[in-house]
Amino acid sequence: MDPTKRRIRKIDRDAQRFVAQALGNTDLSLSDYDMIHTVRHRPGVTQEELRRLYCLDKSTIARRAAKLEEAGYIYRRPSAADKRRKELFVTEKGDALREAKVEAEAFYFRWLTAELTEAELSVLVPLLDQLQRRSRDERRQEFVHLLEEYERMFAVKGECGILPDAT
């Protein structure tokens, strides 16, 4: 049984919803914010790389990229290596959105923890740091160990954790 009962994820989703409303960017989905974040951290990423990373189909990624480009958060330019591919980059507007998002998130988490005592925070923060380090370290290894364990436990195979067709 999950001891957190997915509470960490639920708090994160509430925080992201608050940020979208606080910034007045209700036309952006949480997935849009994720894509802007990924493009910011991986300048020059291609739509194909995003497709593999997010395990989504080409048309979904293309529509989302087009939407973000039209809104001025990212731009595309032809790859120097392969002119058929488009590399994605964050614009100044996308960077400004990131800064505003960080401030809104910090505000939300200050509010969320305001009623905790110093003693409670002195227990909570090191535990969260430990969880964050473990998650970050595995992410940096592209989750290879975790995916292997998941596949062993659930007999899941195939791209994006989807069972292959039994045809």
mmCIF file of C-alpha atoms in Angstrom:
data_model
loop_
_atom_site.group_PDB
_atom_site.id
_atom_site.type_symbol
_atom_site.label_atom_id
_atom_site.label_comp_id
_atom_site.label_asym_id
_atom_site.label_seq_id
_atom_site.Cartn_x
_atom_site.Cartn_y
_atom_site.Cartn_z
ATOM 1 C CA MET A 1 0.000 0.000 0.000
ATOM 2 C CA ASP A 2 1.193 3.509 -0.816
ATOM 3 C CA PRO A 3 1.997 5.171 2.544
ATOM 4 C CA THR A 4 1.677 8.653 1.057
ATOM 5 C CA LYS A 5 -1.685 7.787 -0.516
ATOM 6 C CA ARG A 6 -0.475 9.964 -3.406
ATOM 7 C CA ARG A 7 -0.672 13.059 -1.229
ATOM 8 C CA ILE A 8 2.578 14.491 -2.614
ATOM 9 C CA ARG A 9 1.208 14.354 -6.153
ATOM 10 C CA LYS A 10 -2.129 15.838 -5.097
ATOM 11 C CA ILE A 11 -0.412 18.751 -3.359
ATOM 12 C CA ASP A 12 1.730 19.303 -6.455
ATOM 13 C CA ARG A 13 -1.328 19.370 -8.723
ATOM 14 C CA ASP A 14 -3.062 21.849 -6.425
ATOM 15 C CA ALA A 15 0.049 24.031 -6.488
ATOM 16 C CA GLN A 16 0.184 23.934 -10.286
ATOM 17 C CA ARG A 17 -3.501 24.807 -10.554
ATOM 18 C CA PHE A 18 -2.970 27.731 -8.186
ATOM 19 C CA VAL A 19 -0.039 28.939 -10.289
ATOM 20 C CA ALA A 20 -2.060 28.817 -13.504
ATOM 21 C CA GLN A 21 -4.883 30.797 -11.919
ATOM 22 C CA ALA A 22 -2.575 33.253 -10.140
ATOM 23 C CA LEU A 23 -0.726 34.008 -13.364
ATOM 24 C CA GLY A 24 -3.918 34.281 -15.347
ATOM 25 C CA ASN A 25 -2.701 31.602 -17.730
ATOM 26 C CA THR A 26 -5.729 29.407 -17.526
ATOM 27 C CA ASP A 27 -5.381 28.735 -21.261
ATOM 28 C CA LEU A 28 -2.232 26.740 -20.448
ATOM 29 C CA SER A 29 -2.662 23.206 -19.187
ATOM 30 C CA LEU A 30 -0.352 21.576 -16.671
ATOM 31 C CA SER A 31 1.052 19.627 -19.631
ATOM 32 C CA ASP A 32 1.812 22.903 -21.426
ATOM 33 C CA TYR A 33 3.800 24.113 -18.423
ATOM 34 C CA ASP A 34 5.643 20.786 -18.407
ATOM 35 C CA MET A 35 6.547 21.137 -22.071
ATOM 36 C CA ILE A 36 7.825 24.704 -21.615
ATOM 37 C CA HIS A 37 9.882 23.485 -18.653
ATOM 38 C CA THR A 38 11.328 20.594 -20.660
ATOM 39 C CA VAL A 39 12.192 22.799 -23.649
ATOM 40 C CA ARG A 40 13.811 25.311 -21.289
ATOM 41 C CA HIS A 41 15.979 22.599 -19.746
ATOM 42 C CA ARG A 42 16.717 20.889 -23.073
ATOM 43 C CA PRO A 43 17.235 23.692 -25.606
ATOM 44 C CA GLY A 44 17.077 22.310 -29.121
ATOM 45 C CA VAL A 45 14.947 19.321 -28.183
ATOM 46 C CA THR A 46 12.980 17.952 -31.124
ATOM 47 C CA GLN A 47 9.310 17.074 -31.224
ATOM 48 C CA GLU A 48 10.293 13.431 -31.712
ATOM 49 C CA GLU A 49 12.382 13.544 -28.537
ATOM 50 C CA LEU A 50 9.430 15.087 -26.685
ATOM 51 C CA ARG A 51 7.148 12.405 -28.093
ATOM 52 C CA ARG A 52 9.394 9.683 -26.697
ATOM 53 C CA LEU A 53 9.912 11.500 -23.406
ATOM 54 C CA TYR A 54 6.200 12.052 -22.780
ATOM 55 C CA CYS A 55 5.018 8.834 -24.461
ATOM 56 C CA LEU A 56 2.514 10.728 -26.578
ATOM 57 C CA ASP A 57 1.686 10.490 -30.250
ATOM 58 C CA LYS A 58 3.237 12.817 -32.832
ATOM 59 C CA SER A 59 0.064 14.793 -33.458
ATOM 60 C CA THR A 60 -0.441 15.585 -29.764
ATOM 61 C CA ILE A 61 3.109 16.886 -29.429
ATOM 62 C CA ALA A 62 2.822 18.826 -32.706
ATOM 63 C CA ARG A 63 -0.446 20.485 -31.611
ATOM 64 C CA ARG A 64 0.958 21.399 -28.209
ATOM 65 C CA ALA A 65 4.158 22.791 -29.728
ATOM 66 C CA ALA A 66 2.155 24.800 -32.264
ATOM 67 C CA LYS A 67 -0.067 26.191 -29.498
ATOM 68 C CA LEU A 68 2.933 27.227 -27.385
ATOM 69 C CA GLU A 69 4.683 28.711 -30.407
ATOM 70 C CA GLU A 70 1.583 30.690 -31.395
ATOM 71 C CA ALA A 71 1.296 31.983 -27.820
ATOM 72 C CA GLY A 72 4.944 33.077 -27.958
ATOM 73 C CA TYR A 73 6.391 30.755 -25.295
ATOM 74 C CA ILE A 74 8.600 28.687 -27.595
ATOM 75 C CA TYR A 75 9.959 28.910 -31.122
ATOM 76 C CA ARG A 76 11.045 26.312 -33.642
ATOM 77 C CA ARG A 77 13.947 26.394 -36.023
ATOM 78 C CA PRO A 78 15.342 23.835 -38.458
ATOM 79 C CA SER A 79 17.977 21.505 -37.090
ATOM 80 C CA ALA A 80 21.475 22.117 -38.418
ATOM 81 C CA ALA A 81 21.991 18.340 -38.611
ATOM 82 C CA ASP A 82 18.696 17.508 -40.339
ATOM 83 C CA LYS A 83 16.710 20.322 -41.962
ATOM 84 C CA ARG A 84 13.519 18.212 -41.809
ATOM 85 C CA ARG A 85 13.561 18.304 -38.010
ATOM 86 C CA LYS A 86 12.612 21.302 -35.946
ATOM 87 C CA GLU A 87 14.424 22.126 -32.737
ATOM 88 C CA LEU A 88 12.483 23.854 -29.974
ATOM 89 C CA PHE A 89 13.662 26.737 -27.808
ATOM 90 C CA VAL A 90 12.051 28.891 -25.112
ATOM 91 C CA THR A 91 11.446 32.572 -25.879
ATOM 92 C CA GLU A 92 11.918 35.513 -23.504
ATOM 93 C CA LYS A 93 8.193 35.291 -22.814
ATOM 94 C CA GLY A 94 8.662 31.628 -21.876
ATOM 95 C CA ASP A 95 11.536 32.514 -19.556
ATOM 96 C CA ALA A 96 9.446 35.282 -17.961
ATOM 97 C CA LEU A 97 6.627 32.793 -17.440
ATOM 98 C CA ARG A 98 9.062 30.481 -15.684
ATOM 99 C CA GLU A 99 10.211 33.245 -13.319
ATOM 100 C CA ALA A 100 6.613 34.215 -12.509
ATOM 101 C CA LYS A 101 5.759 30.532 -12.011
ATOM 102 C CA VAL A 102 8.632 30.080 -9.539
ATOM 103 C CA GLU A 103 7.464 33.110 -7.540
ATOM 104 C CA ALA A 104 3.848 31.909 -7.477
ATOM 105 C CA GLU A 105 4.930 28.398 -6.421
ATOM 106 C CA ALA A 106 7.090 29.828 -3.621
ATOM 107 C CA PHE A 107 4.118 31.904 -2.448
ATOM 108 C CA TYR A 108 1.863 28.833 -2.467
ATOM 109 C CA PHE A 109 4.294 26.682 -0.509
ATOM 110 C CA ARG A 110 4.938 29.468 2.044
ATOM 111 C CA TRP A 111 1.162 29.612 2.532
ATOM 112 C CA LEU A 112 0.881 25.825 2.697
ATOM 113 C CA THR A 113 3.533 25.483 5.417
ATOM 114 C CA ALA A 114 2.647 28.659 7.361
ATOM 115 C CA GLU A 115 0.806 26.760 10.088
ATOM 116 C CA LEU A 116 3.625 24.275 10.680
ATOM 117 C CA THR A 117 5.862 24.860 13.681
ATOM 118 C CA GLU A 118 9.626 25.108 13.397
ATOM 119 C CA ALA A 119 9.850 21.654 14.999
ATOM 120 C CA GLU A 120 7.491 20.181 12.393
ATOM 121 C CA LEU A 121 9.420 21.837 9.561
ATOM 122 C CA SER A 122 12.710 20.558 10.973
ATOM 123 C CA VAL A 123 11.352 17.015 10.534
ATOM 124 C CA LEU A 124 9.493 17.518 7.256
ATOM 125 C CA VAL A 125 12.121 19.371 5.215
ATOM 126 C CA PRO A 126 14.958 16.825 5.589
ATOM 127 C CA LEU A 127 12.548 14.011 4.689
ATOM 128 C CA LEU A 128 11.384 15.877 1.592
ATOM 129 C CA ASP A 129 15.027 16.570 0.678
ATOM 130 C CA GLN A 130 15.774 12.855 0.950
ATOM 131 C CA LEU A 131 12.829 11.963 -1.299
ATOM 132 C CA GLN A 132 13.724 14.681 -3.807
ATOM 133 C CA ARG A 133 17.377 13.523 -4.011
ATOM 134 C CA ARG A 134 16.320 9.925 -4.593
ATOM 135 C CA SER A 135 13.862 10.962 -7.288
ATOM 136 C CA ARG A 136 16.361 13.324 -8.958
ATOM 137 C CA ASP A 137 19.140 10.730 -8.976
ATOM 138 C CA GLU A 138 16.909 8.138 -10.632
ATOM 139 C CA ARG A 139 15.559 10.700 -13.147
ATOM 140 C CA ARG A 140 19.123 11.639 -14.107
ATOM 141 C CA GLN A 141 19.661 7.988 -14.974
ATOM 142 C CA GLU A 142 16.475 8.131 -17.069
ATOM 143 C CA PHE A 143 14.689 5.850 -14.585
ATOM 144 C CA VAL A 144 16.437 2.740 -15.942
ATOM 145 C CA HIS A 145 16.526 0.967 -12.565
ATOM 146 C CA LEU A 146 13.013 1.934 -11.631
ATOM 147 C CA LEU A 147 11.602 0.922 -15.022
ATOM 148 C CA GLU A 148 13.337 -2.462 -14.794
ATOM 149 C CA GLU A 149 11.811 -3.055 -11.378
ATOM 150 C CA TYR A 150 8.397 -1.886 -12.583
ATOM 151 C CA GLU A 151 8.539 -4.191 -15.590
ATOM 152 C CA ARG A 152 9.518 -7.120 -13.354
ATOM 153 C CA MET A 153 6.715 -6.460 -10.878
ATOM 154 C CA PHE A 154 3.936 -5.807 -13.354
ATOM 155 C CA ALA A 155 5.132 -7.717 -16.413
ATOM 156 C CA VAL A 156 4.806 -4.502 -18.420
ATOM 157 C CA LYS A 157 6.737 -4.407 -21.660
ATOM 158 C CA GLY A 158 6.792 -2.190 -24.692
ATOM 159 C CA GLU A 159 7.235 1.467 -25.438
ATOM 160 C CA CYS A 160 5.893 3.838 -22.775
ATOM 161 C CA GLY A 161 4.912 0.987 -20.466
ATOM 162 C CA ILE A 162 2.115 -0.184 -22.727
ATOM 163 C CA LEU A 163 1.614 -3.874 -23.166
ATOM 164 C CA PRO A 164 2.164 -4.893 -26.785
ATOM 165 C CA ASP A 165 -0.839 -6.070 -28.765
ATOM 166 C CA ALA A 166 -1.477 -9.793 -28.511
ATOM 167 C CA THR A 167 -2.025 -10.064 -32.262
#
